GROMACS .gro file of C-alpha atoms in nm:
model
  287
    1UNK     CA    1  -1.759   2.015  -1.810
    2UNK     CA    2  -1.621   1.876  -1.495
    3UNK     CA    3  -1.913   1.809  -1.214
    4UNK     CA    4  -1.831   1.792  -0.879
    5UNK     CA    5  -1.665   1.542  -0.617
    6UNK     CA    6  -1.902   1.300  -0.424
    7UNK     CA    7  -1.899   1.006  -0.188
    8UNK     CA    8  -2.139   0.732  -0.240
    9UNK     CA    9  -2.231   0.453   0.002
   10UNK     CA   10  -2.350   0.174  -0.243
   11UNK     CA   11  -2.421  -0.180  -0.252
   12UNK     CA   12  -2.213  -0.427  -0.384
   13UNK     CA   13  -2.438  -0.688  -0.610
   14UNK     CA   14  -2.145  -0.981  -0.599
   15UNK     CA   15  -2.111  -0.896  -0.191
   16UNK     CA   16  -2.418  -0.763  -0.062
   17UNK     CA   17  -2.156  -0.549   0.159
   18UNK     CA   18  -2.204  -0.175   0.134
   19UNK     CA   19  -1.886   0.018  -0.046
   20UNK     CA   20  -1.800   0.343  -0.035
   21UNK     CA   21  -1.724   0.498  -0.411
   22UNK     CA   22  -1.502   0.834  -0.444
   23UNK     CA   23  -1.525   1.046  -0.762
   24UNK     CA   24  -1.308   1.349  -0.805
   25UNK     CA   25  -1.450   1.641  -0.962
   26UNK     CA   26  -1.288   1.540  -1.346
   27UNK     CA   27  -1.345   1.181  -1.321
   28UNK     CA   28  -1.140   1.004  -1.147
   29UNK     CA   29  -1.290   0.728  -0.894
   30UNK     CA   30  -1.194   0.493  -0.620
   31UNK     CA   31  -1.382   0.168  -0.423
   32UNK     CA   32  -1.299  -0.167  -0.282
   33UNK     CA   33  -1.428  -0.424  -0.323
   34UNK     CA   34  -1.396  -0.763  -0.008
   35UNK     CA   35  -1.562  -1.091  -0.006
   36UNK     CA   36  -1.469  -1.260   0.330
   37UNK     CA   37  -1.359  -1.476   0.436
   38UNK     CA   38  -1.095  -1.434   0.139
   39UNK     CA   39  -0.885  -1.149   0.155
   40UNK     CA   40  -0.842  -0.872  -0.062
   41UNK     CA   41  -0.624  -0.958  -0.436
   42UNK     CA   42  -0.550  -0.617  -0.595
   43UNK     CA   43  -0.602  -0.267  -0.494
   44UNK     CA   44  -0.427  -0.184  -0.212
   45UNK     CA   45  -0.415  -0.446   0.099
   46UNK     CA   46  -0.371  -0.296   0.460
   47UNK     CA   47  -0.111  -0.478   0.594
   48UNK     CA   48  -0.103  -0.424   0.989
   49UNK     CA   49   0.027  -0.517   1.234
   50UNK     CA   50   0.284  -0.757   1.019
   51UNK     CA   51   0.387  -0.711   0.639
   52UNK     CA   52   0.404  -1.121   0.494
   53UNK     CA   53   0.573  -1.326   0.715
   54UNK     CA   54   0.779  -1.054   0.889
   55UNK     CA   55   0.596  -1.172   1.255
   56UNK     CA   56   0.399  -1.451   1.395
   57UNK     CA   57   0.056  -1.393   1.300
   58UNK     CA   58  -0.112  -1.489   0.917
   59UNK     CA   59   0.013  -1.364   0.635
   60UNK     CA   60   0.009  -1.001   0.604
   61UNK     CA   61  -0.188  -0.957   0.940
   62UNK     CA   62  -0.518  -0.887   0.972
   63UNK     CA   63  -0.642  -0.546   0.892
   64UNK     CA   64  -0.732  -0.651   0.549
   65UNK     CA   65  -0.954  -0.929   0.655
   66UNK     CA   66  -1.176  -0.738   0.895
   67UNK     CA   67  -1.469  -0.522   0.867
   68UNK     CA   68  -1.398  -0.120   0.867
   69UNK     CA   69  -1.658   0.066   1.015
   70UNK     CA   70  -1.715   0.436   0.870
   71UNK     CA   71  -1.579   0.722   1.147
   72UNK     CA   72  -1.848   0.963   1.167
   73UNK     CA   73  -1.655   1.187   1.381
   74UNK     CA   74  -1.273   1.165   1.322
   75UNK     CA   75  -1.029   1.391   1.505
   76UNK     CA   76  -0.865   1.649   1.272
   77UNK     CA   77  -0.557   1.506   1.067
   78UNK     CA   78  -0.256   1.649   1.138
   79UNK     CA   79  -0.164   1.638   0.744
   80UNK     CA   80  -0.326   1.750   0.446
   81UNK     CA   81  -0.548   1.496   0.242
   82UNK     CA   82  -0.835   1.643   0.082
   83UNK     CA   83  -1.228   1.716   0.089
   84UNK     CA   84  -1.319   1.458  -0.136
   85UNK     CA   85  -1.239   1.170   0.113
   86UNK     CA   86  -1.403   0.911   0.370
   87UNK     CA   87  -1.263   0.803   0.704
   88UNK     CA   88  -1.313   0.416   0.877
   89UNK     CA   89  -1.175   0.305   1.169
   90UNK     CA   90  -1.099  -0.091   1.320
   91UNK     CA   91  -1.065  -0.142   1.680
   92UNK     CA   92  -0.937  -0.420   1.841
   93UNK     CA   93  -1.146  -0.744   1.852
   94UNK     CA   94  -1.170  -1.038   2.070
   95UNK     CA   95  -1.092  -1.224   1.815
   96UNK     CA   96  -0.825  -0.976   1.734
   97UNK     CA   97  -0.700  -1.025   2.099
   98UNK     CA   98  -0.626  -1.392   2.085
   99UNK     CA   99  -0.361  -1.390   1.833
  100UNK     CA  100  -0.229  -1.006   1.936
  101UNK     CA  101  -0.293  -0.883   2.270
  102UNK     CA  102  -0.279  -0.533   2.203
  103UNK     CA  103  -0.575  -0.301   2.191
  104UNK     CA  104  -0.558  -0.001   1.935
  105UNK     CA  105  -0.745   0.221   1.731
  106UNK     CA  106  -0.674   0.232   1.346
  107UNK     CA  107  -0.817   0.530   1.145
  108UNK     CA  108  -0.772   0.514   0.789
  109UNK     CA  109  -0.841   0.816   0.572
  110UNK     CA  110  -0.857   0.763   0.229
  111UNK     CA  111  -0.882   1.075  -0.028
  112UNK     CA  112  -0.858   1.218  -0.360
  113UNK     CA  113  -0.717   1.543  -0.503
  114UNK     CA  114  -0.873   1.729  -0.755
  115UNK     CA  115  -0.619   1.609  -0.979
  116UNK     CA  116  -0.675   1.232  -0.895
  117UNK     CA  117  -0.426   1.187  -0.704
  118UNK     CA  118  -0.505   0.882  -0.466
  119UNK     CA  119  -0.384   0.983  -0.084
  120UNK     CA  120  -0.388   0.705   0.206
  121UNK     CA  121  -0.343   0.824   0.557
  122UNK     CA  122  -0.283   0.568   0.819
  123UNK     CA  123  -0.345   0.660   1.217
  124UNK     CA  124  -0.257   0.401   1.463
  125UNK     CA  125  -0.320   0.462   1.839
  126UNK     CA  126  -0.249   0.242   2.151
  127UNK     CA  127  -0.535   0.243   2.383
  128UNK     CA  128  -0.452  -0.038   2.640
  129UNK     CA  129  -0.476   0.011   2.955
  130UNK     CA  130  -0.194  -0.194   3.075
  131UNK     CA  131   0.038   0.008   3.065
  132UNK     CA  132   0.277  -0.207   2.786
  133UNK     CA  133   0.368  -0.070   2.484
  134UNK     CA  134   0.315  -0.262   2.102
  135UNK     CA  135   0.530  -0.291   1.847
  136UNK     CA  136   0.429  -0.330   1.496
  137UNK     CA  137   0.487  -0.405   1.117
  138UNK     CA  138   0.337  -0.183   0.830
  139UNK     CA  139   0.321  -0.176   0.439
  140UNK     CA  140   0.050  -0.081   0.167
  141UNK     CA  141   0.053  -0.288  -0.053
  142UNK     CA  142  -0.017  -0.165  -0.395
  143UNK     CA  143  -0.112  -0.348  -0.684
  144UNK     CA  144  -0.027  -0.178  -1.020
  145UNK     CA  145  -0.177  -0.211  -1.322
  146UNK     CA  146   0.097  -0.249  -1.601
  147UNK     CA  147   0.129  -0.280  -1.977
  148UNK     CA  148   0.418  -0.567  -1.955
  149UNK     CA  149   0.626  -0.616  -1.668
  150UNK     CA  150   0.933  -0.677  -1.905
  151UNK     CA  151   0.891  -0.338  -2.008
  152UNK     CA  152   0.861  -0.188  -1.620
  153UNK     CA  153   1.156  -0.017  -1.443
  154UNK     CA  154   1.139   0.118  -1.100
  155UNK     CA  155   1.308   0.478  -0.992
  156UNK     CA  156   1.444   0.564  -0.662
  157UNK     CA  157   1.573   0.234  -0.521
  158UNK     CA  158   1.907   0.195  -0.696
  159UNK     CA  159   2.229   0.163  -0.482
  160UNK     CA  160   1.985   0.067  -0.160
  161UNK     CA  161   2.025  -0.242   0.067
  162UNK     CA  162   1.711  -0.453   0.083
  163UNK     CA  163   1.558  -0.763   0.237
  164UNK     CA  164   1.526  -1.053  -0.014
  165UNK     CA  165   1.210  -1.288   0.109
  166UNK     CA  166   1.331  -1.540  -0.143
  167UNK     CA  167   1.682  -1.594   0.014
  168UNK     CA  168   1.529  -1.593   0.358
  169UNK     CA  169   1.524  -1.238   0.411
  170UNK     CA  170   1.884  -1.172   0.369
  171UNK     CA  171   2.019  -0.849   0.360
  172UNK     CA  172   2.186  -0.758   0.004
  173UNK     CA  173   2.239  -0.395  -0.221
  174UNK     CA  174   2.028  -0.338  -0.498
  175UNK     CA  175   2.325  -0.292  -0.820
  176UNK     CA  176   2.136  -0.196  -1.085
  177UNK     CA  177   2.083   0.166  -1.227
  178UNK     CA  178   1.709   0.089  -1.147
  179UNK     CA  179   1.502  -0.213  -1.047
  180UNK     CA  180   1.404  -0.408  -1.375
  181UNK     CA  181   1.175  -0.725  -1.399
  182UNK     CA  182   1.311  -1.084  -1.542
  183UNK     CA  183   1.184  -1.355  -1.279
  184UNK     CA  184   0.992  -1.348  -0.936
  185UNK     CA  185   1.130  -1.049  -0.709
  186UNK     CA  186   1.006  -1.028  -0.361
  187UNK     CA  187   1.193  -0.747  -0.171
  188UNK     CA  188   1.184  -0.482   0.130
  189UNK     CA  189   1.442  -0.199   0.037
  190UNK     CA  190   1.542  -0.035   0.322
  191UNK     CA  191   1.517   0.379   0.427
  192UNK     CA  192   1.429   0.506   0.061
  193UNK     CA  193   1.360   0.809  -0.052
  194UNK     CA  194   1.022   0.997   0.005
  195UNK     CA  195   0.953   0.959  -0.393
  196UNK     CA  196   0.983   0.677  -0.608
  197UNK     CA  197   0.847   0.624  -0.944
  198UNK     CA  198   0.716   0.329  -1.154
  199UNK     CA  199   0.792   0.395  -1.537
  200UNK     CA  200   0.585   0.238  -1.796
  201UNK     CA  201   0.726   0.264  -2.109
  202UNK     CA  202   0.448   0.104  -2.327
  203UNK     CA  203   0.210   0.296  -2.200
  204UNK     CA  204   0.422   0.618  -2.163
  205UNK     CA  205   0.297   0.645  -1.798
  206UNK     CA  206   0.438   0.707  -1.492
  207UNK     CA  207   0.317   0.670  -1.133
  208UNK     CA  208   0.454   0.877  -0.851
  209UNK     CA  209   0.461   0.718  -0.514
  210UNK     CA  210   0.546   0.980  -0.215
  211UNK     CA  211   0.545   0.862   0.114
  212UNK     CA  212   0.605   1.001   0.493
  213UNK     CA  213   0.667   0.779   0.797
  214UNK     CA  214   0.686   0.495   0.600
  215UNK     CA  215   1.106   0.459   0.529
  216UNK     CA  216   1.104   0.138   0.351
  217UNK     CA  217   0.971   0.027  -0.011
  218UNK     CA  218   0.813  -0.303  -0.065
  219UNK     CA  219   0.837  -0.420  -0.439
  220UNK     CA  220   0.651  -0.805  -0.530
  221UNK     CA  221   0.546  -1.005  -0.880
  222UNK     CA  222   0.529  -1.341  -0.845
  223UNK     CA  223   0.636  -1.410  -1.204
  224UNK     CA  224   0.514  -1.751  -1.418
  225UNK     CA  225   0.536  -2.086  -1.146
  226UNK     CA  226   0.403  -1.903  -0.835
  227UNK     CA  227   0.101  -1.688  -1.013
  228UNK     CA  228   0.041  -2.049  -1.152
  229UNK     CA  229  -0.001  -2.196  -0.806
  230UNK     CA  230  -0.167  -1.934  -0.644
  231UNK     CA  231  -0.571  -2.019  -0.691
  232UNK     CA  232  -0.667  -1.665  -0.700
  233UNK     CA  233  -0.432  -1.546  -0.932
  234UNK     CA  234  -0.424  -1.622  -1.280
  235UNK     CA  235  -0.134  -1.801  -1.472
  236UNK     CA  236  -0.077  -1.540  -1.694
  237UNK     CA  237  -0.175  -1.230  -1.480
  238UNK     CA  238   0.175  -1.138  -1.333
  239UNK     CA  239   0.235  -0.996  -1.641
  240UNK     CA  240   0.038  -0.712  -1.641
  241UNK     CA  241   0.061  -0.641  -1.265
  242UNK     CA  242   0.334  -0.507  -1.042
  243UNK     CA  243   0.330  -0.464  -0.630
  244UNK     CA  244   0.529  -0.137  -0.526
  245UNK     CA  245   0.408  -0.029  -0.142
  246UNK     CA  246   0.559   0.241   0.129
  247UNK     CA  247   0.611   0.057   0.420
  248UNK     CA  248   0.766   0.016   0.773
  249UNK     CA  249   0.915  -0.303   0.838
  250UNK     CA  250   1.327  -0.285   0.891
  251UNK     CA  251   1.247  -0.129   1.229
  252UNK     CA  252   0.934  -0.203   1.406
  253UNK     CA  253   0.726   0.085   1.498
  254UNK     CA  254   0.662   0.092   1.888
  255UNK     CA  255   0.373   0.279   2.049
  256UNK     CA  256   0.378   0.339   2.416
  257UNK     CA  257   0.013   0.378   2.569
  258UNK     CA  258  -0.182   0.710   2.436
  259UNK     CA  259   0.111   0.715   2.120
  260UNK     CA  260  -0.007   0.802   1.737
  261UNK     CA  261   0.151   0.682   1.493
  262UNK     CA  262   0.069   0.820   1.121
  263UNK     CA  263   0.191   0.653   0.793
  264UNK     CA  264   0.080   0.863   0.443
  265UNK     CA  265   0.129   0.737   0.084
  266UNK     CA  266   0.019   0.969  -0.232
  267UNK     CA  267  -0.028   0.810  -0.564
  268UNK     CA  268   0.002   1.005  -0.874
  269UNK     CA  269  -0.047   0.893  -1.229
  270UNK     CA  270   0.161   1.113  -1.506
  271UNK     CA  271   0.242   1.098  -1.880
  272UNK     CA  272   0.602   1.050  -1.936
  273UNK     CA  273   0.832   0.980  -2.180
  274UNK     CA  274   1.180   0.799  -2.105
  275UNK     CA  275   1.557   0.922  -2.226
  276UNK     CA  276   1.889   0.824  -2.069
  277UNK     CA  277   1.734   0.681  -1.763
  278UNK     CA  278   1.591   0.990  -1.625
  279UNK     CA  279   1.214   1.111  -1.618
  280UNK     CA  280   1.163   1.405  -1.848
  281UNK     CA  281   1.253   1.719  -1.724
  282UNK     CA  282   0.903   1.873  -1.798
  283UNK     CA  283   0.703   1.588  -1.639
  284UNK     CA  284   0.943   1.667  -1.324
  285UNK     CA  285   0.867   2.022  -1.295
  286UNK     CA  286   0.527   1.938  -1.285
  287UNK     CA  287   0.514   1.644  -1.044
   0.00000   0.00000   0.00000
């Protein structure tokens, strides 16, 4: 019998930090786990306000080596998440303010349906008092557990133009009937669709990525030599992972003073089979 969702503040033994744990009503869970000063390797790593190298500042910015403080009193979100959820917010730092002059307020809402579905909700505010405006760089990015990447394919993306960060960003068109996995692949596709899916054949399971104000797709594996080189990353672990994130990085996002900006990305986790390239019909009437 299913019991019902909760939110648990807990302590993390290997941290000492507290974590937050979600459990849906039929058993599905979330938490995070962070052990500064290293940043985050799985899950799903806040990138703001600069995806990679797409800026000036460290890799992937710095959202997802700070401390999040919970928002006891968050202003109603303008989209629908759900009740089983918790809200933190990062302001700017001094520290911060060194390397990016900008002050802001980021609430993050993170959520899950009563079907499991895994719902991020992203609210970035200007609150200088300047007078400038702030531009900005976005992506989750989401770290996928897979069967075997060889046996991975990626809907939604065909016929697009992307970014490839191995050819120093240039700007080429994706040929393929869908994005397949034979060496490293480290791309931003450009204004794709609000649904993309992740097909796993081995394990006959499919996850559903929506998104809203987030046009562009980021896709990553770092295949054999780099996963080798990488010190948290083990030699052999690119094989069962796979990085597909919604993101905003073609077009910087640009806030004027008092602007909101909100990013969403849904996660959903389906049984599928595969035929003739397409999703089964059945498992598309129901997602």
């Amino acid at each position: 019998m299913a019991g019902a969702a909760s939110v648990e503040r807990v302590k993390d033994h290997a941290t000492g930090l507290d974590k937050f744990v979600l459990r849906e009503a039929r058993g599905s869970s979330v938490e995070a786990n962070f052990k500064p000063p290293k940043a985050i390797r799985g899950g799903i790593q806040i990138c703001f306000p600069q995806l990679g190298n797409h800026g000036v500042l460290e890799q992937h910015g710095f959202a997802r080596n700070r401390f999040w403080s919970v928002d006891e009193n968050p202003p109603p979100f303008p989209v629908s998440t759900s009740n089983c959820h918790i809200d933190l917010i990062l302001k700017s730092s001094q520290e911060d303010l060194k390397t990016w002059p900008h002050s802001y307020e980021f609430r993050l809402r993170i959520a899950l349906s009563p079907r499991g579905d895994l719902i991020l909700a992203s609210r970035i505010k200007n609150v200088s008092t300047d007078g400038k405006p702030f531009q900005f760089t976005f992506a989750y990015h989401t770290y996928f557990s897979v069967s075997d990447i060889s046996e991975v394919r990626v809907e939604g993306l065909e016929t697009l133009d992307y970014l490839d960060n191995l050819r120093s960003k240039n700007r080429c068109t994706e040929q393929g009937d869908a994005v397949v996995f034979e060496s490293e692949v480290d791309k931003v596709y450009l204004s794709a669709p609000p649904k993309i899916v992740i097909i796993d054949h081995e394990k006959k399971r499919t996850f559903v990525l929506r998104k809203e104000g987030l046009p562009d797709v980021v896709v990553w594996n770092p295949w054999d030599k780099k996963a080798k080189a990488m010190p948290d990353f083990g030699g052999e672990e690119y094989k069962n992972m796979l990085c597909v994130g919604a993101a905003a990085i073609e077009k910087p996002i640009t806030l004027r003073p008092n602007e909101e900006w909100l990013g969403k990305q849904e996660i959903s986790a389906v049984p599928s089979s595969y035929s003739s390239g397409q999703l089964d019909p059945e498992v598309i009437r129901r997602v």
